[in-house]
Amino acid sequence: MDSFKQFSAEIQKIAGLHSKSRLARFVCRAEYAWRKYWKNEPMPFEWVNKKEGRAVGDPIDIHHLRLPDMMEHEARGQLTAKVLLEGVCTNAFSVIHSQGIDMQRQTTIQPCWI
């Protein structure tokens, strides 16, 4: 099985169990804390074009440094929080708008499902 298909199946399982089980929500919170504070490694969401996939939820504003890989890392971190803490079923994101402010940048992303 392709790693992206396996990742998508895990996301669907998490989203399905999130609303049904307190134990599943507790485990998701523990995994989120592990990923954010100890590993600093968000889930591997795909970056796609605006036209690919279907939009899921509202757009998210993220603030990050202007370094090349910081936008992608921060977007994946925000989506990891949405999936693990809120149970949103998304496996990719697209960039809607981006504007620079000195060394900082504000980017609006749209979570989507492929």
Short mmCIF file of C-alpha atoms in Angstrom, two decimals:
data_model
loop_
_atom_site.label_atom_id
_atom_site.label_comp_id
_atom_site.label_asym_id
_atom_site.label_seq_id
_atom_site.Cartn_x
_atom_site.Cartn_y
_atom_site.Cartn_z
CA MET A 1 0.00 0.00 0.00
CA ASP A 2 1.23 3.48 -0.89
CA SER A 3 2.36 5.53 2.12
CA PHE A 4 -0.04 8.39 1.27
CA LYS A 5 -2.99 5.98 1.03
CA GLN A 6 -1.99 4.47 4.37
CA PHE A 7 -1.74 7.96 5.89
CA SER A 8 -5.20 8.85 4.50
CA ALA A 9 -6.69 5.66 5.97
CA GLU A 10 -5.21 6.54 9.39
CA ILE A 11 -6.70 10.06 9.17
CA GLN A 12 -10.14 8.62 8.38
CA LYS A 13 -9.84 6.24 11.32
CA ILE A 14 -8.84 9.07 13.68
CA ALA A 15 -11.69 11.29 12.47
CA GLY A 16 -14.20 8.46 12.85
CA LEU A 17 -13.12 7.55 16.39
CA HIS A 18 -12.67 11.14 17.57
CA SER A 19 -16.37 11.86 18.04
CA LYS A 20 -17.16 8.44 19.54
CA SER A 21 -14.51 7.72 22.15
CA ARG A 22 -12.96 9.70 25.00
CA LEU A 23 -10.08 7.23 25.08
CA ALA A 24 -9.35 7.94 21.40
CA ARG A 25 -9.34 11.71 22.10
CA PHE A 26 -6.95 11.18 25.03
CA VAL A 27 -4.59 9.13 22.86
CA CYS A 28 -4.75 11.79 20.13
CA ARG A 29 -3.89 14.52 22.65
CA ALA A 30 -0.94 12.46 23.89
CA GLU A 31 0.30 11.92 20.33
CA TYR A 32 -0.08 15.64 19.61
CA ALA A 33 1.99 16.54 22.68
CA TRP A 34 4.62 13.97 21.67
CA ARG A 35 4.82 15.30 18.11
CA LYS A 36 4.85 19.00 19.11
CA TYR A 37 7.01 19.15 22.22
CA TRP A 38 9.40 16.22 21.98
CA LYS A 39 9.84 15.37 18.31
CA ASN A 40 8.86 18.64 16.56
CA GLU A 41 7.61 16.52 13.67
CA PRO A 42 4.10 17.21 12.29
CA MET A 43 2.11 14.71 10.27
CA PRO A 44 3.11 14.44 6.57
CA PHE A 45 0.30 16.34 4.83
CA GLU A 46 0.56 16.91 1.07
CA TRP A 47 0.86 20.38 -0.45
CA VAL A 48 -1.43 20.57 -3.51
CA ASN A 49 -2.74 23.14 -6.01
CA LYS A 50 -5.90 25.14 -5.31
CA LYS A 51 -7.91 23.08 -7.78
CA GLU A 52 -7.01 19.64 -6.40
CA GLY A 53 -9.12 17.89 -3.79
CA ARG A 54 -12.23 19.16 -2.05
CA ALA A 55 -12.10 21.84 0.62
CA VAL A 56 -12.60 20.76 4.24
CA GLY A 57 -13.52 23.37 6.85
CA ASP A 58 -12.51 27.00 6.97
CA PRO A 59 -9.23 28.50 5.75
CA ILE A 60 -6.48 28.83 8.37
CA ASP A 61 -4.15 31.83 8.76
CA ILE A 62 -0.62 30.88 9.76
CA HIS A 63 2.27 33.15 10.71
CA HIS A 64 5.83 31.99 10.05
CA LEU A 65 9.34 33.12 9.23
CA ARG A 66 10.19 33.81 5.60
CA LEU A 67 12.67 30.94 5.41
CA PRO A 68 11.98 28.44 2.60
CA ASP A 69 10.73 25.47 4.63
CA MET A 70 9.05 27.29 7.53
CA MET A 71 5.66 27.78 5.83
CA GLU A 72 5.31 24.11 5.04
CA HIS A 73 6.36 23.05 8.55
CA GLU A 74 3.97 25.50 10.25
CA ALA A 75 1.08 24.52 7.95
CA ARG A 76 1.63 20.85 8.70
CA GLY A 77 1.80 21.66 12.41
CA GLN A 78 -1.51 23.53 12.31
CA LEU A 79 -3.17 20.70 10.38
CA THR A 80 -1.76 18.13 12.83
CA ALA A 81 -3.47 20.07 15.62
CA LYS A 82 -6.75 20.19 13.66
CA VAL A 83 -6.70 16.44 12.99
CA LEU A 84 -5.55 15.21 16.40
CA LEU A 85 -7.32 17.72 18.65
CA GLU A 86 -10.51 18.45 16.68
CA GLY A 87 -10.98 15.32 14.56
CA VAL A 88 -11.01 17.10 11.18
CA CYS A 89 -10.70 14.68 8.25
CA THR A 90 -8.04 16.26 5.99
CA ASN A 91 -4.93 14.88 4.31
CA ALA A 92 -3.64 17.84 2.26
CA PHE A 93 -3.58 21.63 2.07
CA SER A 94 -3.42 24.32 -0.56
CA VAL A 95 -2.13 27.89 -0.29
CA ILE A 96 -4.79 30.52 -0.92
CA HIS A 97 -2.92 33.74 -0.16
CA SER A 98 0.48 34.78 1.11
CA GLN A 99 1.89 38.17 2.08
CA GLY A 100 5.23 39.17 3.53
CA ILE A 101 5.91 41.47 6.45
CA ASP A 102 9.70 42.01 6.81
CA MET A 103 11.09 38.65 8.03
CA GLN A 104 7.64 37.30 8.84
CA ARG A 105 4.99 36.06 6.49
CA GLN A 106 1.26 35.46 6.79
CA THR A 107 -0.13 32.64 4.68
CA THR A 108 -3.72 31.49 4.35
CA ILE A 109 -4.12 27.76 3.72
CA GLN A 110 -7.17 25.67 2.90
CA PRO A 111 -7.33 22.14 4.32
CA CYS A 112 -8.57 19.67 1.71
CA TRP A 113 -9.15 15.98 1.09
CA ILE A 114 -7.67 14.19 -1.92
#
